[in-house]
Coordinates of C-alpha atoms and ligand atoms in Angstrom, one line a residue:
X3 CA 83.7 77.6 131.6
X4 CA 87.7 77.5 131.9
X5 CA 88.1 81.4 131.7
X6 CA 86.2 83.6 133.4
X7 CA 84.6 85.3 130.9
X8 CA 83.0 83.8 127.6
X9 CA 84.3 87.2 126.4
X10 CA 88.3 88.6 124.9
X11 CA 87.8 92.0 125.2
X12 CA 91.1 92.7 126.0
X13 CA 93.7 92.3 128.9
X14 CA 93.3 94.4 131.4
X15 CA 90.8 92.8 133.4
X16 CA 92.1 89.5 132.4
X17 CA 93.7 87.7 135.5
X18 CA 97.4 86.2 135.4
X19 CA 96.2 83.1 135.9
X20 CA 93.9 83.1 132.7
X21 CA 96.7 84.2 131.0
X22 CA 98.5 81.3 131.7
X23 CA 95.6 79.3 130.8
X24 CA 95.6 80.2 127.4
X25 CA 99.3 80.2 127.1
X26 CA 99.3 76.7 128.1
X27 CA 96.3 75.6 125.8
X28 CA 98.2 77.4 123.0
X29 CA 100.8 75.1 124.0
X30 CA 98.6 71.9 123.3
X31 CA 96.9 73.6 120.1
X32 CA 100.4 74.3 118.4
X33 CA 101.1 70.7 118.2
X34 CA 98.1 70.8 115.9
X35 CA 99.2 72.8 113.6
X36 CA 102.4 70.6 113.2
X37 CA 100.6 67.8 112.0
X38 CA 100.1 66.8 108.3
X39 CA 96.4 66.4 108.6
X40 CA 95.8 69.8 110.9
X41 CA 91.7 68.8 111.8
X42 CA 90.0 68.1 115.1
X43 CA 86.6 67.6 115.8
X44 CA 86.2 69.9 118.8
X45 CA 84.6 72.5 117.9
X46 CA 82.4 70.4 115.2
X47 CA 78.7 72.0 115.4
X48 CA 80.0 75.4 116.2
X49 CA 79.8 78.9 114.2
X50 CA 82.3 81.4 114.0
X51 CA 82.2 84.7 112.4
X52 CA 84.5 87.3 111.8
X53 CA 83.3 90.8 111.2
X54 CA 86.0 92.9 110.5
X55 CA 85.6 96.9 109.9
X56 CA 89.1 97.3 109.3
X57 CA 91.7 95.6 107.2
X58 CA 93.6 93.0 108.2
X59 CA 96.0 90.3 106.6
X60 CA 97.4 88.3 110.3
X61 CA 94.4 88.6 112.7
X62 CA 91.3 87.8 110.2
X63 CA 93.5 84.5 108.3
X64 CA 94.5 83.2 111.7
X65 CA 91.0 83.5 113.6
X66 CA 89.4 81.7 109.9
X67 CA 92.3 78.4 110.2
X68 CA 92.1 78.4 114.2
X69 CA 88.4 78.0 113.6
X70 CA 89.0 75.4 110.6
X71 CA 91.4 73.5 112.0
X72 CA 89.3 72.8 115.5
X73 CA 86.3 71.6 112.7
X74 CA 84.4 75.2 113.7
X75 CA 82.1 76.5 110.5
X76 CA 83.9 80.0 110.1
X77 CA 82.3 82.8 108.2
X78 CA 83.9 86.1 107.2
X79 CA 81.9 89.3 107.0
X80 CA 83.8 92.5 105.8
X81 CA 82.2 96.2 106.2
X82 CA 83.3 96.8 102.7
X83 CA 81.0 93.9 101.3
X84 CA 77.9 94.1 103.9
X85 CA 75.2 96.0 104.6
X86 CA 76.9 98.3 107.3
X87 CA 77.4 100.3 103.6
X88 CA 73.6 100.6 103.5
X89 CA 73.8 102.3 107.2
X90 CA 72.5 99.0 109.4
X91 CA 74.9 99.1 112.7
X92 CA 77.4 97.3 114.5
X93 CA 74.8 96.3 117.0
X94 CA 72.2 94.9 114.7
X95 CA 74.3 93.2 112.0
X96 CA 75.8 90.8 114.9
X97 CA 72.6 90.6 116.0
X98 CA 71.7 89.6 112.7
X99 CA 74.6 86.9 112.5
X100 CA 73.5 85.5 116.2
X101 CA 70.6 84.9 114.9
X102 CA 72.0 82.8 112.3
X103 CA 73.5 80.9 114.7
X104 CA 76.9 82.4 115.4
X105 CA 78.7 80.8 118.8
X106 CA 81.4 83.6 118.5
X107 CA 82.1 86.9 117.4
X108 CA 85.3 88.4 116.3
X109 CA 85.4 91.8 115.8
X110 CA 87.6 94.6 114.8
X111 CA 87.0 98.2 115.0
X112 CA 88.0 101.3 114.6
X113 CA 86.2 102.5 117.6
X114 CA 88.0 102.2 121.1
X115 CA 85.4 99.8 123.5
X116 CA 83.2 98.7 120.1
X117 CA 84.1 94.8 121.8
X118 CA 82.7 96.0 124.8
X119 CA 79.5 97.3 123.9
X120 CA 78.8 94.0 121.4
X121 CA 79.4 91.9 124.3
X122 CA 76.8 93.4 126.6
X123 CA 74.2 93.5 123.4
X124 CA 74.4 89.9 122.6
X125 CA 74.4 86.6 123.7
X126 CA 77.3 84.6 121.8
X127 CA 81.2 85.3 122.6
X128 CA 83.1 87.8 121.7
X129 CA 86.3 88.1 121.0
X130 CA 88.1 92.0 120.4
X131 CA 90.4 92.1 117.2
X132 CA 91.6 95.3 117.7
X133 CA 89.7 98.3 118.7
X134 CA 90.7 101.2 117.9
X135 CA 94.0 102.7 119.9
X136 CA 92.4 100.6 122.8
X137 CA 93.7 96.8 123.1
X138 CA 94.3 93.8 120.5
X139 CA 94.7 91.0 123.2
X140 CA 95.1 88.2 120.9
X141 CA 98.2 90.2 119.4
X142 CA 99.5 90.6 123.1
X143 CA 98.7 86.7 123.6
X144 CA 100.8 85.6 120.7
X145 CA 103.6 88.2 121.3
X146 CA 103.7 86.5 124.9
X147 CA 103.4 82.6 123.9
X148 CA 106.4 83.3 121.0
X149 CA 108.3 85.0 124.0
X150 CA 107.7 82.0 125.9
X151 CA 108.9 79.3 123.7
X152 CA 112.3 81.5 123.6
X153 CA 112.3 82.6 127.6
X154 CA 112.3 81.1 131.1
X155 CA 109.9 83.3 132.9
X156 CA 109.0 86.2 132.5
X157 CA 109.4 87.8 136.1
X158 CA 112.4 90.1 135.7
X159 CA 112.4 89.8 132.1
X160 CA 113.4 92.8 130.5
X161 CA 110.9 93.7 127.1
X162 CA 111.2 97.3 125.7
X163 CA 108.4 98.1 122.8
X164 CA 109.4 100.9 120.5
X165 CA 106.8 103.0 118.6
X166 CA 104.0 104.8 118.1
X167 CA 102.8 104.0 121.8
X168 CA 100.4 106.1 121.7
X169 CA 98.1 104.8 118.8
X170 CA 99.2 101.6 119.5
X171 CA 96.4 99.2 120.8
X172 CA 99.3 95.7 120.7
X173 CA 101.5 98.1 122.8
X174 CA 98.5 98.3 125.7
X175 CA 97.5 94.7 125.3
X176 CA 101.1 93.7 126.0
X177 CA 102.0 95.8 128.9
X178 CA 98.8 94.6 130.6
X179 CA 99.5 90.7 130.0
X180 CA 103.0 91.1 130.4
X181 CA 103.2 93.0 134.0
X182 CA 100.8 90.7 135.4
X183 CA 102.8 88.2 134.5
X184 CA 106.1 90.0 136.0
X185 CA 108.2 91.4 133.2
X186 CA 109.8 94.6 133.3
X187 CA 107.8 96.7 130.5
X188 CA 109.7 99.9 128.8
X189 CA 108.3 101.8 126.0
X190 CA 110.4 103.9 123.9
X191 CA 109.5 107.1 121.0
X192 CA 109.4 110.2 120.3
X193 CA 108.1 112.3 122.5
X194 CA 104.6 113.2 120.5
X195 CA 103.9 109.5 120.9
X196 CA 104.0 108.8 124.0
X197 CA 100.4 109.0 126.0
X198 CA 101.0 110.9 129.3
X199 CA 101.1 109.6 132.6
X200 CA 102.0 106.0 131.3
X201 CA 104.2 105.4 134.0
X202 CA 100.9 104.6 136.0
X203 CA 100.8 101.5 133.6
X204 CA 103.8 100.1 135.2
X205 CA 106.1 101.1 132.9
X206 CA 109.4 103.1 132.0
X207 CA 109.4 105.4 130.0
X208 CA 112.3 106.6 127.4
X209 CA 113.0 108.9 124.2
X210 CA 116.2 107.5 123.8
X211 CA 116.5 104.4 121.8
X212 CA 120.1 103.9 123.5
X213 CA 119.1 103.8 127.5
X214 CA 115.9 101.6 126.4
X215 CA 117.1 99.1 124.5
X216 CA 120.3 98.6 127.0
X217 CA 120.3 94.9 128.2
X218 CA 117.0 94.4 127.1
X219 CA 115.9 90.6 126.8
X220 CA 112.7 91.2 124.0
X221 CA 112.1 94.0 122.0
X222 CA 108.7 94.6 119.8
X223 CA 109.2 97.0 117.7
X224 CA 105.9 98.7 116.5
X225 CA 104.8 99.2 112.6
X226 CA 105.1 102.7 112.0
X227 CA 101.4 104.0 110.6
X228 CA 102.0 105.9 108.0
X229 CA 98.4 107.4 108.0
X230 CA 99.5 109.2 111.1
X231 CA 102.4 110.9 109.6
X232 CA 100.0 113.4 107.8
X233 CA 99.4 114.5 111.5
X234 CA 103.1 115.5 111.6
X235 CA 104.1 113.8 115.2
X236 CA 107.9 113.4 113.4
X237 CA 109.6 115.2 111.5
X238 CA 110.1 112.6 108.6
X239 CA 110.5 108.8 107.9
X240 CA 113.9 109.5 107.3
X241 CA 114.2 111.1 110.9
X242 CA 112.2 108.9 112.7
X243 CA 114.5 105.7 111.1
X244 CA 117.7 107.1 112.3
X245 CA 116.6 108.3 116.1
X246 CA 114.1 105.1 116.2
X247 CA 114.5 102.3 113.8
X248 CA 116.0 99.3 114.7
X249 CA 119.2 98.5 113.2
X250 CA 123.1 95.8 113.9
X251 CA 123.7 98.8 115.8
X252 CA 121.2 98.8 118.2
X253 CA 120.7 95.2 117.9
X254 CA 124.2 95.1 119.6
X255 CA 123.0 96.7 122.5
X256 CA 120.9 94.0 123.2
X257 CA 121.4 90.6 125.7
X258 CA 123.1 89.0 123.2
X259 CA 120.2 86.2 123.3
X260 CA 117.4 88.9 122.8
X261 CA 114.6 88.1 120.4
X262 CA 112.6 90.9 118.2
X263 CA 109.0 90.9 117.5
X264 CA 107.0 92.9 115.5
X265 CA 103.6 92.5 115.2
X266 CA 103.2 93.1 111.4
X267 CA 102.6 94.3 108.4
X268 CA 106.4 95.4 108.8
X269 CA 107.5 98.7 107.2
X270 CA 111.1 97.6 106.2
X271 CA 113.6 100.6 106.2
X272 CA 111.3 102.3 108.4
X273 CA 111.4 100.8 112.0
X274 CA 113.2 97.8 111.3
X275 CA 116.2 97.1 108.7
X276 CA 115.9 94.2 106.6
X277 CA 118.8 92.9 107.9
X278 CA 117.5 92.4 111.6
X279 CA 113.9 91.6 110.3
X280 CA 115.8 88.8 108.8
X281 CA 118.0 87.7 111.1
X282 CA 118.1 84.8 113.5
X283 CA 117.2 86.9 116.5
X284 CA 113.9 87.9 114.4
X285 CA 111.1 85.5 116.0
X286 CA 107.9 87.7 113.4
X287 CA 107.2 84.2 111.5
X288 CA 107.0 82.5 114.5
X289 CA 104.5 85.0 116.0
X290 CA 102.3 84.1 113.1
X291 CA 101.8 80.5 113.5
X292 CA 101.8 81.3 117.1
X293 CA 98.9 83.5 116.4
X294 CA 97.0 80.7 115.2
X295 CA 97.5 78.3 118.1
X296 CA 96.8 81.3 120.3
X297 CA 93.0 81.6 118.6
X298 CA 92.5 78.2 118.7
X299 CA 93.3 78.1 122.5
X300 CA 91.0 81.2 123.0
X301 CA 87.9 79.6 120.7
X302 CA 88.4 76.7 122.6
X303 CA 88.2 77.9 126.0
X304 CA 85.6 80.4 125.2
X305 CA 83.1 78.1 124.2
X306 CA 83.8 76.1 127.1
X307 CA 86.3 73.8 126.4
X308 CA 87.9 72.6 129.7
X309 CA 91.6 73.5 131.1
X310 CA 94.8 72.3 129.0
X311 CA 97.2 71.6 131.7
X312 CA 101.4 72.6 130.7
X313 CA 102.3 69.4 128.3
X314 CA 105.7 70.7 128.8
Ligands
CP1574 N1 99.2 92.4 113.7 C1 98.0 92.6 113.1 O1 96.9 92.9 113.7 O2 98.0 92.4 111.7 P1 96.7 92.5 110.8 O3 96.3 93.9 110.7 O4 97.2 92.0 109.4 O5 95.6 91.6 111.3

């Protein structure tokens, strides 16, 4: 086993040097995806299944190809088309796909730690998708191999993530993996969503767009989730464009060789402007192919494949 865990339940208890394990297989897997005929035979003979409880364009498409394109039999389950609409649980219907022969499990949930109690009730690998407000650590994982194809190192770095912090499970995932691995973390929002006491996370903490974006090297700018605006936490979309939504303006503010993620679906005119979603600074496509390498790296070493060391 290269990791040490069979499970990617998220990245807090993930150490710095497993990080950089799968950053550097990613590495190796990405050349891949570049080729014409995009098929290995690793991971011939193995299963993996998505079950997905929530919707999802990026996460469920890359996990299927990573799994394809290492020769892996993939199989997508959606609670919308199974028999979680007849009442069976979470626990028994991956029970019911292990014993079909699933290696993995990917799973996203709306409930925070759903990862966590799969992986101590069966036997195959799990991988978390995103659960709940909790962590998405294969979002964090590609967020940090797109920001290493663009950066150095990333002790000192300077990465500021503006948003919805606190219903943001990418926004923990990255400010685990990315303090571990040195960076200086800053979030940045409106007051009502900000968690409190996140400063314990390692983090600074702003409301002002203008003193957190200053000098900053990366900047992931969080989708705005328009469900939660029913619950009122700003004013209006509108309002929270104009104090928070990244524009020229505020891209000017930045190094001048800063990058900006977002982890997607984008709300355009909302957080981010067109013309900065667009622009050459704008690494978001990038992050999507680099989400596939990413899974592949993390199906790979999960199921035991050995260490990839940096082909750099
Ligand atoms: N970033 C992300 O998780 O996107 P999806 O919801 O489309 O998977």
């Amino acid at each position: 086993m290269s990791l040490q865990s069979k499970h990617m339940l998220g990245l807090q208890h993930v150490s710095d040097e497993d990080i950089i394990t799968i950053l550097n297989t990613a590495n190796a897997m990405k050349d891949i995806i570049k080729r014409k005929i995009k098929k290995v035979p690793t991971l011939r003979g193995r299963t993996v299944v998505t079950l997905f409880y929530e919707n999802s364009t990026r996460t469920k498409t890359s996990f299927d190809l990573a799994g394809k394109y290492l020769s892996a039999d993939t199989v997508g389950l959606s609670a919308s088309s199974s028999s979680v609409q007849k009442g069976e649980s979470l626990i028994d219907t991956a029970r019911t796909v292990e014993a079909m022969g699933a290696d993995v499990v990917v799973l996203r949930h709306p409930a925070a730690g759903s990862s966590k109690m799969l992986a101590e009730n069966i036997n195959c690998s799990v991988i978390n998708a995103g659960d709940g407000v909790h962590e998405h650590p294969t979002q964090a994982l590609l967020d940090m191999f797109t920001i290493s194809e663009h950066k150095k190192d990333f002790k000192g770095l300077k990465v500021t993530i503006v948003g919805d912090i606190l219903h943001s499970r990418v926004a923990r995932s990255n400010i685990w993996g990315l303090t571990k691995l040195g960076a200086e973390v800053s979030v940045v929002g409106p007051a009502t969503m900000l968690p409190p006491k996140m400063e314990k996370m390692g983090v600074k903490v702003y409301t002002n767009m203008e003193e957190a974006l200053a000098g900053a090297d990366v900047v992931n700018v969080l989708r705005i989730q328009l469900e939660r605006q029913k619950q009122g936490l700003f004013p209006s979309l509108r309002e929270y464009s104009r104090l928070y939504g990244i524009n020229q303006e505020r891209l000017a503010l930045l190094k001048d060789d800063a990058i900006i993620l977002h982890p997607g679906p984008m709300n355009r005119g909302v957080e981010i402007v067109s013309r900065v979603a667009d622009s050459s600074q704008a690494v978001i496509e990038e992050q999507v192919t680099n989400g596939v390498a990413v899974r592949m790296a993390l199906l790979y070493l999960l199921t035991g494949g050995e260490k990839v060391e940096d082909v750099n």
